[in-house]
PDB file of C-alpha atoms and ligand atoms in Angstrom:
ATOM      1  CA  MET A   1       0.000   0.000   0.000  1.00  0.00           C
ATOM      2  CA  ASP A   2       1.495   3.350  -1.070  1.00  0.00           C
ATOM      3  CA  TYR A   3       0.308   5.419   1.914  1.00  0.00           C
ATOM      4  CA  GLN A   4       2.395   8.431   0.883  1.00  0.00           C
ATOM      5  CA  LYS A   5       0.611   8.712  -2.461  1.00  0.00           C
ATOM      6  CA  ILE A   6      -2.744   8.062  -0.789  1.00  0.00           C
ATOM      7  CA  ILE A   7      -2.361  10.825   1.816  1.00  0.00           C
ATOM      8  CA  GLU A   8      -1.181  13.259  -0.885  1.00  0.00           C
ATOM      9  CA  ASP A   9      -4.238  12.480  -3.034  1.00  0.00           C
ATOM     10  CA  ILE A  10      -6.481  12.839   0.008  1.00  0.00           C
ATOM     11  CA  TYR A  11      -5.104  16.288   0.754  1.00  0.00           C
ATOM     12  CA  GLU A  12      -5.901  17.446  -2.787  1.00  0.00           C
ATOM     13  CA  ALA A  13      -9.399  15.976  -2.536  1.00  0.00           C
ATOM     14  CA  ILE A  14     -10.267  17.722   0.738  1.00  0.00           C
ATOM     15  CA  ARG A  15      -8.885  21.172  -0.063  1.00  0.00           C
ATOM     16  CA  PRO A  16     -12.371  22.493  -0.867  1.00  0.00           C
ATOM     17  CA  TYR A  17     -13.089  22.157   2.880  1.00  0.00           C
ATOM     18  CA  GLU A  18     -10.042  24.051   4.100  1.00  0.00           C
ATOM     19  CA  LYS A  19     -11.957  27.147   5.229  1.00  0.00           C
ATOM     20  CA  GLU A  20     -14.834  25.237   6.811  1.00  0.00           C
ATOM     21  CA  GLY A  21     -15.263  25.434  10.590  1.00  0.00           C
ATOM     22  CA  GLN A  22     -13.551  27.518  13.218  1.00  0.00           C
ATOM     23  CA  GLN A  23     -10.756  26.864  15.672  1.00  0.00           C
ATOM     24  CA  ALA A  24     -11.562  26.604  19.393  1.00  0.00           C
ATOM     25  CA  THR A  25     -11.819  30.134  20.721  1.00  0.00           C
ATOM     26  CA  TYR A  26     -13.202  29.369  24.183  1.00  0.00           C
ATOM     27  CA  ILE A  27      -9.591  28.733  25.239  1.00  0.00           C
ATOM     28  CA  PRO A  28      -8.040  32.175  24.598  1.00  0.00           C
ATOM     29  CA  GLU A  29      -4.540  30.828  23.838  1.00  0.00           C
ATOM     30  CA  LEU A  30      -5.931  28.446  21.201  1.00  0.00           C
ATOM     31  CA  ALA A  31      -7.708  31.337  19.479  1.00  0.00           C
ATOM     32  CA  LYS A  32      -4.227  32.628  18.560  1.00  0.00           C
ATOM     33  CA  VAL A  33      -3.302  29.533  16.516  1.00  0.00           C
ATOM     34  CA  ASN A  34      -3.230  30.002  12.730  1.00  0.00           C
ATOM     35  CA  PRO A  35      -6.276  27.957  11.650  1.00  0.00           C
ATOM     36  CA  ASP A  36      -4.969  27.363   8.118  1.00  0.00           C
ATOM     37  CA  GLN A  37      -2.603  24.534   8.915  1.00  0.00           C
ATOM     38  CA  TYR A  38      -2.790  20.878   8.013  1.00  0.00           C
ATOM     39  CA  GLY A  39      -0.541  17.947   8.764  1.00  0.00           C
ATOM     40  CA  MET A  40      -0.772  14.175   8.645  1.00  0.00           C
ATOM     41  CA  HIS A  41       1.509  11.327   9.635  1.00  0.00           C
ATOM     42  CA  LEU A  42       0.940   7.594   9.376  1.00  0.00           C
ATOM     43  CA  CYS A  43       3.246   4.842  10.599  1.00  0.00           C
ATOM     44  CA  THR A  44       2.825   1.127  10.140  1.00  0.00           C
ATOM     45  CA  THR A  45       3.693  -1.814  12.377  1.00  0.00           C
ATOM     46  CA  ARG A  46       6.101  -2.878   9.599  1.00  0.00           C
ATOM     47  CA  GLY A  47       8.112   0.302  10.043  1.00  0.00           C
ATOM     48  CA  ASP A  48       6.923   2.284   6.996  1.00  0.00           C
ATOM     49  CA  SER A  49       5.680   5.836   7.305  1.00  0.00           C
ATOM     50  CA  ALA A  50       4.020   8.598   5.307  1.00  0.00           C
ATOM     51  CA  SER A  51       4.002  12.280   6.115  1.00  0.00           C
ATOM     52  CA  LEU A  52       2.438  15.425   4.736  1.00  0.00           C
ATOM     53  CA  GLY A  53       2.296  19.175   5.410  1.00  0.00           C
ATOM     54  CA  ALA A  54       2.778  20.405   8.965  1.00  0.00           C
ATOM     55  CA  ALA A  55       3.313  16.878  10.323  1.00  0.00           C
ATOM     56  CA  ASP A  56       6.139  18.103  12.559  1.00  0.00           C
ATOM     57  CA  THR A  57       4.400  21.167  13.985  1.00  0.00           C
ATOM     58  CA  ARG A  58       3.380  20.715  17.591  1.00  0.00           C
ATOM     59  CA  PHE A  59      -0.158  21.590  18.633  1.00  0.00           C
ATOM     60  CA  SER A  60      -2.299  21.306  21.751  1.00  0.00           C
ATOM     61  CA  ILE A  61      -3.386  17.672  21.972  1.00  0.00           C
ATOM     62  CA  GLN A  62      -6.247  18.562  24.370  1.00  0.00           C
ATOM     63  CA  SER A  63      -8.651  15.619  24.748  1.00  0.00           C
ATOM     64  CA  ILE A  64      -6.322  13.190  22.985  1.00  0.00           C
ATOM     65  CA  SER A  65      -4.478  13.224  26.328  1.00  0.00           C
ATOM     66  CA  LYS A  66      -7.507  11.436  27.836  1.00  0.00           C
ATOM     67  CA  VAL A  67      -6.390   8.175  26.193  1.00  0.00           C
ATOM     68  CA  LEU A  68      -3.022   8.475  27.926  1.00  0.00           C
ATOM     69  CA  SER A  69      -4.697   9.311  31.270  1.00  0.00           C
ATOM     70  CA  LEU A  70      -6.891   6.246  30.854  1.00  0.00           C
ATOM     71  CA  ALA A  71      -3.845   4.050  30.219  1.00  0.00           C
ATOM     72  CA  MET A  72      -2.208   5.364  33.370  1.00  0.00           C
ATOM     73  CA  CYS A  73      -5.357   5.073  35.529  1.00  0.00           C
ATOM     74  CA  LEU A  74      -6.097   1.525  34.313  1.00  0.00           C
ATOM     75  CA  ALA A  75      -2.536   0.508  35.142  1.00  0.00           C
ATOM     76  CA  ILE A  76      -2.919   1.976  38.632  1.00  0.00           C
ATOM     77  CA  LYS A  77      -6.496   0.987  39.503  1.00  0.00           C
ATOM     78  CA  GLY A  78      -7.331  -1.963  37.231  1.00  0.00           C
ATOM     79  CA  ASP A  79     -11.047  -2.706  36.997  1.00  0.00           C
ATOM     80  CA  ASP A  80     -11.750  -0.676  40.145  1.00  0.00           C
ATOM     81  CA  LEU A  81     -11.547   2.350  37.866  1.00  0.00           C
ATOM     82  CA  TRP A  82     -14.991   1.426  36.544  1.00  0.00           C
ATOM     83  CA  LYS A  83     -16.574   2.023  39.939  1.00  0.00           C
ATOM     84  CA  LYS A  84     -16.075   5.751  39.383  1.00  0.00           C
ATOM     85  CA  ILE A  85     -16.407   6.055  35.601  1.00  0.00           C
ATOM     86  CA  GLY A  86     -18.661   4.288  33.095  1.00  0.00           C
ATOM     87  CA  LYS A  87     -17.702   2.985  29.666  1.00  0.00           C
ATOM     88  CA  GLU A  88     -20.758   3.748  27.581  1.00  0.00           C
ATOM     89  CA  PRO A  89     -20.925   6.361  24.832  1.00  0.00           C
ATOM     90  CA  SER A  90     -22.387   9.597  26.163  1.00  0.00           C
ATOM     91  CA  GLY A  91     -24.220  10.869  23.092  1.00  0.00           C
ATOM     92  CA  THR A  92     -23.725  14.327  24.585  1.00  0.00           C
ATOM     93  CA  ALA A  93     -21.208  17.148  24.183  1.00  0.00           C
ATOM     94  CA  PHE A  94     -17.780  16.646  25.758  1.00  0.00           C
ATOM     95  CA  ASN A  95     -18.486  19.290  28.400  1.00  0.00           C
ATOM     96  CA  SER A  96     -22.138  18.488  29.123  1.00  0.00           C
ATOM     97  CA  LEU A  97     -23.417  18.794  32.690  1.00  0.00           C
ATOM     98  CA  VAL A  98     -26.939  17.444  32.242  1.00  0.00           C
ATOM     99  CA  GLN A  99     -26.087  13.751  32.040  1.00  0.00           C
ATOM    100  CA  LEU A 100     -23.656  14.009  34.947  1.00  0.00           C
ATOM    101  CA  GLU A 101     -26.356  15.459  37.161  1.00  0.00           C
ATOM    102  CA  HIS A 102     -28.878  12.859  36.054  1.00  0.00           C
ATOM    103  CA  GLU A 103     -26.434  10.021  36.709  1.00  0.00           C
ATOM    104  CA  GLN A 104     -25.430  11.268  40.147  1.00  0.00           C
ATOM    105  CA  GLY A 105     -21.874  12.280  39.485  1.00  0.00           C
ATOM    106  CA  ILE A 106     -20.653   9.141  37.681  1.00  0.00           C
ATOM    107  CA  PRO A 107     -19.292  10.190  34.267  1.00  0.00           C
ATOM    108  CA  ARG A 108     -20.482   8.077  31.335  1.00  0.00           C
ATOM    109  CA  ASN A 109     -16.956   7.389  30.083  1.00  0.00           C
ATOM    110  CA  PRO A 110     -13.316   8.467  30.521  1.00  0.00           C
ATOM    111  CA  PHE A 111     -13.201  10.479  27.281  1.00  0.00           C
ATOM    112  CA  ILE A 112     -15.688  13.198  28.156  1.00  0.00           C
ATOM    113  CA  ASN A 113     -14.403  16.023  30.349  1.00  0.00           C
ATOM    114  CA  ALA A 114     -16.144  14.742  33.494  1.00  0.00           C
ATOM    115  CA  GLY A 115     -14.443  11.348  33.113  1.00  0.00           C
ATOM    116  CA  ALA A 116     -11.045  12.901  32.534  1.00  0.00           C
ATOM    117  CA  ILE A 117     -11.468  15.198  35.545  1.00  0.00           C
ATOM    118  CA  VAL A 118     -12.106  12.084  37.671  1.00  0.00           C
ATOM    119  CA  MET A 119      -8.946  10.519  36.207  1.00  0.00           C
ATOM    120  CA  ALA A 120      -6.957  13.640  37.159  1.00  0.00           C
ATOM    121  CA  ASP A 121      -8.272  13.209  40.710  1.00  0.00           C
ATOM    122  CA  ILE A 122      -7.199   9.541  40.753  1.00  0.00           C
ATOM    123  CA  LEU A 123      -3.687  10.463  39.619  1.00  0.00           C
ATOM    124  CA  LEU A 124      -3.504  13.134  42.330  1.00  0.00           C
ATOM    125  CA  THR A 125      -4.500  10.575  44.959  1.00  0.00           C
ATOM    126  CA  HIS A 126      -2.154   7.800  43.844  1.00  0.00           C
ATOM    127  CA  LEU A 127       0.998   9.538  42.681  1.00  0.00           C
ATOM    128  CA  ASP A 128       3.585  11.504  44.629  1.00  0.00           C
ATOM    129  CA  ASN A 129       4.305  13.853  41.726  1.00  0.00           C
ATOM    130  CA  PRO A 130       1.352  13.546  39.336  1.00  0.00           C
ATOM    131  CA  GLU A 131       2.471  16.386  37.029  1.00  0.00           C
ATOM    132  CA  GLN A 132       5.950  14.967  36.548  1.00  0.00           C
ATOM    133  CA  ASP A 133       4.820  11.327  36.510  1.00  0.00           C
ATOM    134  CA  PHE A 134       2.193  11.888  33.811  1.00  0.00           C
ATOM    135  CA  LEU A 135       4.647  13.784  31.627  1.00  0.00           C
ATOM    136  CA  ARG A 136       7.308  11.113  32.106  1.00  0.00           C
ATOM    137  CA  PHE A 137       4.791   8.461  31.046  1.00  0.00           C
ATOM    138  CA  VAL A 138       3.766  10.395  27.914  1.00  0.00           C
ATOM    139  CA  ARG A 139       7.415  10.969  27.007  1.00  0.00           C
ATOM    140  CA  ALA A 140       8.134   7.266  27.448  1.00  0.00           C
ATOM    141  CA  VAL A 141       5.169   6.166  25.287  1.00  0.00           C
ATOM    142  CA  ALA A 142       6.208   8.613  22.577  1.00  0.00           C
ATOM    143  CA  GLY A 143       9.919   7.846  22.964  1.00  0.00           C
ATOM    144  CA  ASN A 144      10.608  11.575  23.063  1.00  0.00           C
ATOM    145  CA  ASP A 145      11.915  13.551  26.026  1.00  0.00           C
ATOM    146  CA  THR A 146      11.176  16.994  24.614  1.00  0.00           C
ATOM    147  CA  ILE A 147       7.369  16.685  24.821  1.00  0.00           C
ATOM    148  CA  ASP A 148       6.025  19.149  27.375  1.00  0.00           C
ATOM    149  CA  TYR A 149       3.033  20.930  28.862  1.00  0.00           C
ATOM    150  CA  ASN A 150       2.178  24.399  27.613  1.00  0.00           C
ATOM    151  CA  ARG A 151       1.516  26.192  30.895  1.00  0.00           C
ATOM    152  CA  GLU A 152       0.198  29.305  29.156  1.00  0.00           C
ATOM    153  CA  VAL A 153      -2.518  27.285  27.439  1.00  0.00           C
ATOM    154  CA  ALA A 154      -3.389  25.568  30.728  1.00  0.00           C
ATOM    155  CA  ALA A 155      -3.566  28.874  32.622  1.00  0.00           C
ATOM    156  CA  SER A 156      -5.595  30.475  29.844  1.00  0.00           C
ATOM    157  CA  GLU A 157      -8.060  27.595  29.939  1.00  0.00           C
ATOM    158  CA  ARG A 158      -8.414  27.856  33.715  1.00  0.00           C
ATOM    159  CA  GLU A 159      -9.295  31.540  33.430  1.00  0.00           C
ATOM    160  CA  THR A 160     -12.312  30.825  31.236  1.00  0.00           C
ATOM    161  CA  GLY A 161     -12.981  27.225  32.318  1.00  0.00           C
ATOM    162  CA  TYR A 162     -16.358  27.873  33.924  1.00  0.00           C
ATOM    163  CA  LEU A 163     -18.019  24.737  32.588  1.00  0.00           C
ATOM    164  CA  ASN A 164     -15.174  22.455  33.629  1.00  0.00           C
ATOM    165  CA  ALA A 165     -15.228  24.087  37.070  1.00  0.00           C
ATOM    166  CA  ALA A 166     -18.966  23.386  37.256  1.00  0.00           C
ATOM    167  CA  ILE A 167     -18.330  19.752  36.310  1.00  0.00           C
ATOM    168  CA  ALA A 168     -15.641  19.463  39.001  1.00  0.00           C
ATOM    169  CA  ASN A 169     -17.999  20.974  41.590  1.00  0.00           C
ATOM    170  CA  LEU A 170     -20.741  18.502  40.697  1.00  0.00           C
ATOM    171  CA  LEU A 171     -18.240  15.619  40.949  1.00  0.00           C
ATOM    172  CA  LYS A 172     -17.094  16.888  44.326  1.00  0.00           C
ATOM    173  CA  TYR A 173     -20.678  17.216  45.565  1.00  0.00           C
ATOM    174  CA  HIS A 174     -21.253  13.542  44.666  1.00  0.00           C
ATOM    175  CA  GLN A 175     -17.902  12.560  46.244  1.00  0.00           C
ATOM    176  CA  THR A 176     -16.622  11.079  42.989  1.00  0.00           C
ATOM    177  CA  ILE A 177     -13.463  13.163  43.412  1.00  0.00           C
ATOM    178  CA  GLU A 178     -11.436  13.317  46.611  1.00  0.00           C
ATOM    179  CA  ASN A 179      -8.970  16.147  46.137  1.00  0.00           C
ATOM    180  CA  ASP A 180      -9.656  19.865  46.235  1.00  0.00           C
ATOM    181  CA  ILE A 181     -11.272  21.219  43.107  1.00  0.00           C
ATOM    182  CA  GLU A 182      -8.519  23.692  42.202  1.00  0.00           C
ATOM    183  CA  SER A 183      -5.775  21.016  42.277  1.00  0.00           C
ATOM    184  CA  VAL A 184      -7.867  18.628  40.172  1.00  0.00           C
ATOM    185  CA  LEU A 185      -8.635  21.292  37.553  1.00  0.00           C
ATOM    186  CA  HIS A 186      -5.007  22.404  37.498  1.00  0.00           C
ATOM    187  CA  LEU A 187      -3.811  18.889  36.647  1.00  0.00           C
ATOM    188  CA  TYR A 188      -6.648  18.294  34.154  1.00  0.00           C
ATOM    189  CA  PHE A 189      -5.890  21.497  32.218  1.00  0.00           C
ATOM    190  CA  LEU A 190      -2.165  20.752  32.248  1.00  0.00           C
ATOM    191  CA  MET A 191      -2.713  17.281  30.806  1.00  0.00           C
ATOM    192  CA  CYS A 192      -4.850  18.802  28.028  1.00  0.00           C
ATOM    193  CA  SER A 193      -2.136  21.383  27.290  1.00  0.00           C
ATOM    194  CA  ILE A 194       0.513  18.855  26.207  1.00  0.00           C
ATOM    195  CA  GLU A 195       1.852  19.681  22.769  1.00  0.00           C
ATOM    196  CA  MET A 196       2.792  17.059  20.202  1.00  0.00           C
ATOM    197  CA  SER A 197       3.083  16.870  16.422  1.00  0.00           C
ATOM    198  CA  CYS A 198       1.245  14.431  14.152  1.00  0.00           C
ATOM    199  CA  ARG A 199       4.446  12.404  13.805  1.00  0.00           C
ATOM    200  CA  GLU A 200       4.876  12.223  17.586  1.00  0.00           C
ATOM    201  CA  LEU A 201       1.229  11.308  18.173  1.00  0.00           C
ATOM    202  CA  ALA A 202       1.225   8.607  15.510  1.00  0.00           C
ATOM    203  CA  LEU A 203       4.388   7.103  17.004  1.00  0.00           C
ATOM    204  CA  ALA A 204       2.983   7.259  20.540  1.00  0.00           C
ATOM    205  CA  PHE A 205      -0.258   5.560  19.489  1.00  0.00           C
ATOM    206  CA  MET A 206       1.643   2.627  18.009  1.00  0.00           C
ATOM    207  CA  ALA A 207       1.553   1.447  21.635  1.00  0.00           C
ATOM    208  CA  PHE A 208      -2.226   1.011  21.175  1.00  0.00           C
ATOM    209  CA  ALA A 209      -2.191  -0.010  17.500  1.00  0.00           C
ATOM    210  CA  ASP A 210      -0.027  -3.029  18.191  1.00  0.00           C
ATOM    211  CA  HIS A 211      -1.459  -4.668  21.292  1.00  0.00           C
ATOM    212  CA  ARG A 212       0.825  -7.708  20.839  1.00  0.00           C
ATOM    213  CA  ARG A 213       3.760  -5.507  21.747  1.00  0.00           C
ATOM    214  CA  GLU A 214       4.533  -5.261  25.460  1.00  0.00           C
ATOM    215  CA  PHE A 215       2.945  -2.163  27.015  1.00  0.00           C
ATOM    216  CA  ASN A 216       5.299  -1.022  29.772  1.00  0.00           C
ATOM    217  CA  TYR A 217       6.397   2.598  29.740  1.00  0.00           C
ATOM    218  CA  ASP A 218       8.106   4.163  32.712  1.00  0.00           C
ATOM    219  CA  GLY A 219       6.714   1.358  34.877  1.00  0.00           C
ATOM    220  CA  ILE A 220       3.122   1.876  33.659  1.00  0.00           C
ATOM    221  CA  ALA A 221       2.173  -1.599  32.445  1.00  0.00           C
ATOM    222  CA  LEU A 222      -1.000  -2.848  30.742  1.00  0.00           C
ATOM    223  CA  THR A 223      -1.960  -6.320  29.555  1.00  0.00           C
ATOM    224  CA  SER A 224      -2.729  -6.765  25.852  1.00  0.00           C
ATOM    225  CA  SER A 225      -6.359  -7.218  26.821  1.00  0.00           C
ATOM    226  CA  GLN A 226      -6.385  -3.842  28.609  1.00  0.00           C
ATOM    227  CA  VAL A 227      -4.828  -2.211  25.536  1.00  0.00           C
ATOM    228  CA  LYS A 228      -7.521  -3.737  23.297  1.00  0.00           C
ATOM    229  CA  ARG A 229     -10.187  -2.458  25.653  1.00  0.00           C
ATOM    230  CA  ILE A 230      -8.803   1.077  25.521  1.00  0.00           C
ATOM    231  CA  ASN A 231      -9.180   0.774  21.743  1.00  0.00           C
ATOM    232  CA  ALA A 232     -12.781  -0.355  22.233  1.00  0.00           C
ATOM    233  CA  ILE A 233     -13.494   2.762  24.284  1.00  0.00           C
ATOM    234  CA  MET A 234     -11.861   4.925  21.607  1.00  0.00           C
ATOM    235  CA  GLN A 235     -14.197   3.290  19.095  1.00  0.00           C
ATOM    236  CA  THR A 236     -17.369   3.890  21.120  1.00  0.00           C
ATOM    237  CA  CYS A 237     -16.547   7.148  22.937  1.00  0.00           C
ATOM    238  CA  GLY A 238     -13.647   8.872  21.165  1.00  0.00           C
ATOM    239  CA  PHE A 239     -15.722  11.564  19.430  1.00  0.00           C
ATOM    240  CA  TYR A 240     -18.369  12.456  22.036  1.00  0.00           C
ATOM    241  CA  ASP A 241     -21.724  12.906  20.324  1.00  0.00           C
ATOM    242  CA  GLU A 242     -20.098  12.194  16.964  1.00  0.00           C
ATOM    243  CA  ALA A 243     -18.726   8.752  17.885  1.00  0.00           C
ATOM    244  CA  GLY A 244     -21.401   7.024  15.809  1.00  0.00           C
ATOM    245  CA  GLU A 245     -20.647   9.252  12.829  1.00  0.00           C
ATOM    246  CA  PHE A 246     -16.909   8.522  13.108  1.00  0.00           C
ATOM    247  CA  ALA A 247     -17.560   4.766  13.254  1.00  0.00           C
ATOM    248  CA  TYR A 248     -19.894   5.106  10.266  1.00  0.00           C
ATOM    249  CA  LEU A 249     -17.624   7.245   8.099  1.00  0.00           C
ATOM    250  CA  VAL A 250     -14.153   6.099   9.182  1.00  0.00           C
ATOM    251  CA  GLY A 251     -14.455   2.766  10.985  1.00  0.00           C
ATOM    252  CA  LEU A 252     -11.386   2.981  13.198  1.00  0.00           C
ATOM    253  CA  PRO A 253     -10.871   3.522  16.932  1.00  0.00           C
ATOM    254  CA  GLY A 254      -9.734   7.105  17.406  1.00  0.00           C
ATOM    255  CA  LYS A 255      -9.662  10.179  19.595  1.00  0.00           C
ATOM    256  CA  SER A 256     -10.026  13.848  18.828  1.00  0.00           C
ATOM    257  CA  GLY A 257      -9.159  17.054  20.672  1.00  0.00           C
ATOM    258  CA  VAL A 258     -10.263  20.681  20.351  1.00  0.00           C
ATOM    259  CA  GLY A 259      -6.727  21.617  19.299  1.00  0.00           C
ATOM    260  CA  GLY A 260      -7.791  20.110  15.942  1.00  0.00           C
ATOM    261  CA  GLY A 261      -5.902  16.842  16.253  1.00  0.00           C
ATOM    262  CA  ILE A 262      -7.293  13.379  15.610  1.00  0.00           C
ATOM    263  CA  VAL A 263      -5.435  10.129  16.107  1.00  0.00           C
ATOM    264  CA  ALA A 264      -6.760   6.795  14.890  1.00  0.00           C
ATOM    265  CA  ILE A 265      -5.447   3.266  14.786  1.00  0.00           C
ATOM    266  CA  TYR A 266      -5.941   0.318  12.482  1.00  0.00           C
ATOM    267  CA  PRO A 267      -5.222  -2.541  14.897  1.00  0.00           C
ATOM    268  CA  GLN A 268      -2.019  -4.428  14.133  1.00  0.00           C
ATOM    269  CA  GLN A 269      -1.476  -2.351  10.983  1.00  0.00           C
ATOM    270  CA  TYR A 270      -0.993   1.370  11.516  1.00  0.00           C
ATOM    271  CA  SER A 271      -1.451   4.473  13.593  1.00  0.00           C
ATOM    272  CA  VAL A 272      -2.321   7.802  11.979  1.00  0.00           C
ATOM    273  CA  ALA A 273      -2.561  11.368  13.230  1.00  0.00           C
ATOM    274  CA  VAL A 274      -4.018  14.332  11.386  1.00  0.00           C
ATOM    275  CA  TRP A 275      -4.208  17.945  12.469  1.00  0.00           C
ATOM    276  CA  SER A 276      -6.119  20.948  11.255  1.00  0.00           C
ATOM    277  CA  PRO A 277      -7.448  23.488  13.789  1.00  0.00           C
ATOM    278  CA  ARG A 278     -10.811  24.306  12.207  1.00  0.00           C
ATOM    279  CA  LEU A 279     -13.526  22.367  14.072  1.00  0.00           C
ATOM    280  CA  ASN A 280     -17.122  21.443  13.374  1.00  0.00           C
ATOM    281  CA  SER A 281     -19.911  22.173  15.860  1.00  0.00           C
ATOM    282  CA  LYS A 282     -19.089  18.994  17.829  1.00  0.00           C
ATOM    283  CA  GLY A 283     -15.491  20.080  18.424  1.00  0.00           C
ATOM    284  CA  ASN A 284     -13.885  17.733  15.885  1.00  0.00           C
ATOM    285  CA  SER A 285     -11.493  18.790  13.106  1.00  0.00           C
ATOM    286  CA  VAL A 286     -13.331  19.227   9.790  1.00  0.00           C
ATOM    287  CA  MET A 287     -10.335  18.404   7.574  1.00  0.00           C
ATOM    288  CA  GLY A 288      -9.213  15.667   9.965  1.00  0.00           C
ATOM    289  CA  LEU A 289     -12.536  13.839   9.738  1.00  0.00           C
ATOM    290  CA  LYS A 290     -12.608  14.161   5.942  1.00  0.00           C
ATOM    291  CA  ALA A 291      -9.027  12.928   5.618  1.00  0.00           C
ATOM    292  CA  LEU A 292      -9.650   9.823   7.709  1.00  0.00           C
ATOM    293  CA  GLU A 293     -12.917   9.069   5.935  1.00  0.00           C
ATOM    294  CA  LEU A 294     -11.077   9.108   2.618  1.00  0.00           C
ATOM    295  CA  LEU A 295      -8.134   7.130   4.027  1.00  0.00           C
ATOM    296  CA  THR A 296     -10.270   4.143   5.000  1.00  0.00           C
ATOM    297  CA  SER A 297     -12.399   4.453   1.855  1.00  0.00           C
ATOM    298  CA  GLU A 298      -9.434   4.610  -0.555  1.00  0.00           C
ATOM    299  CA  THR A 299      -7.471   1.809   1.153  1.00  0.00           C
ATOM    300  CA  LYS A 300     -10.584  -0.295   1.871  1.00  0.00           C
ATOM    301  CA  GLU A 301      -8.974  -0.872   5.253  1.00  0.00           C
ATOM    302  CA  SER A 302     -11.020  -0.474   8.419  1.00  0.00           C
ATOM    303  CA  ILE A 303     -12.051  -2.659  11.320  1.00  0.00           C
ATOM    304  CA  PHE A 304     -15.335  -3.502   9.600  1.00  0.00           C
TER     305      PHE A 304
HETATM  306  N1  LIG B   1      -9.372  21.106  27.562  1.00  0.00           N
HETATM  307  C1  LIG B   1     -10.555  20.978  26.765  1.00  0.00           C
HETATM  308  C2  LIG B   1     -11.790  21.226  27.637  1.00  0.00           C
HETATM  309  O1  LIG B   1     -11.799  20.816  28.749  1.00  0.00           O
HETATM  310  C3  LIG B   1     -10.582  19.621  26.152  1.00  0.00           C
HETATM  311  C4  LIG B   1     -11.810  19.399  25.322  1.00  0.00           C
HETATM  312  C5  LIG B   1     -11.566  18.635  24.060  1.00  0.00           C
HETATM  313  O2  LIG B   1     -10.454  18.545  23.528  1.00  0.00           O
HETATM  314  N2  LIG B   1     -12.631  18.121  23.511  1.00  0.00           N
HETATM  315  O3  LIG B   1     -12.743  21.822  27.230  1.00  0.00           O
END
């Protein structure tokens, strides 16, 4: 399969959409990003790769970090994690409060904000240095020691993070989180602020794409069955209230973030990351979704 040629053809085919959507502006620092950027990187379990455009430009991975938090929390808590967080698709926006209130402070899944805020609380409870430990884990998965938080983005998000603060308050009221609200939000926003490029994300997600490979990074170890189950949750919950649409159009487990990144895996074959900051109304990258839809259509490769 000539992935390089395929991703080049895809880029030409989706250019008519390049001005569609708007970057996330509710996080003031993200409003400053040039929205007219596009990058893609794919790497295969056989060691081949394909790259296009701004594949080496780092961007805010935002909710993509929730997959890495889940890996760390599952390694620490095992199945006990599911006492505090569900694993069903939410069918609601990533920052919705309604469902959380209705379901008495138990988030539907780890990939909506409420679930990830609970995971930040778990890391605070179980780790001596959660900020450093999480970053060390991400660096180890990606095999790259230069990956870092962007503290300006995190601080900027805290300043306007009224909805996430409301979610944290509701979780605290229901005793789903143990630590003080400010510390939990601080860690949650920091985790979202990590910056990585498409190449770095695709390489990091090879850890999930190839579940036969040992998962043990900086002492955070998962069984192959746990890795497969993380992929299952990406499939059912990775795109909030657009998870069904992503399964329908693309057919791969994946995760998006409001920085405009999307990462997806074709189990045992490849990992791919695409980035373009303009989002649709559900908070998912317009060009990213189109690119992945065409990728699995052109190659006739998907999990279905
Ligand atoms: N930090 C963002 C928020 O909490 C993450 C959301 C996302 O990427 N979907 O709103």
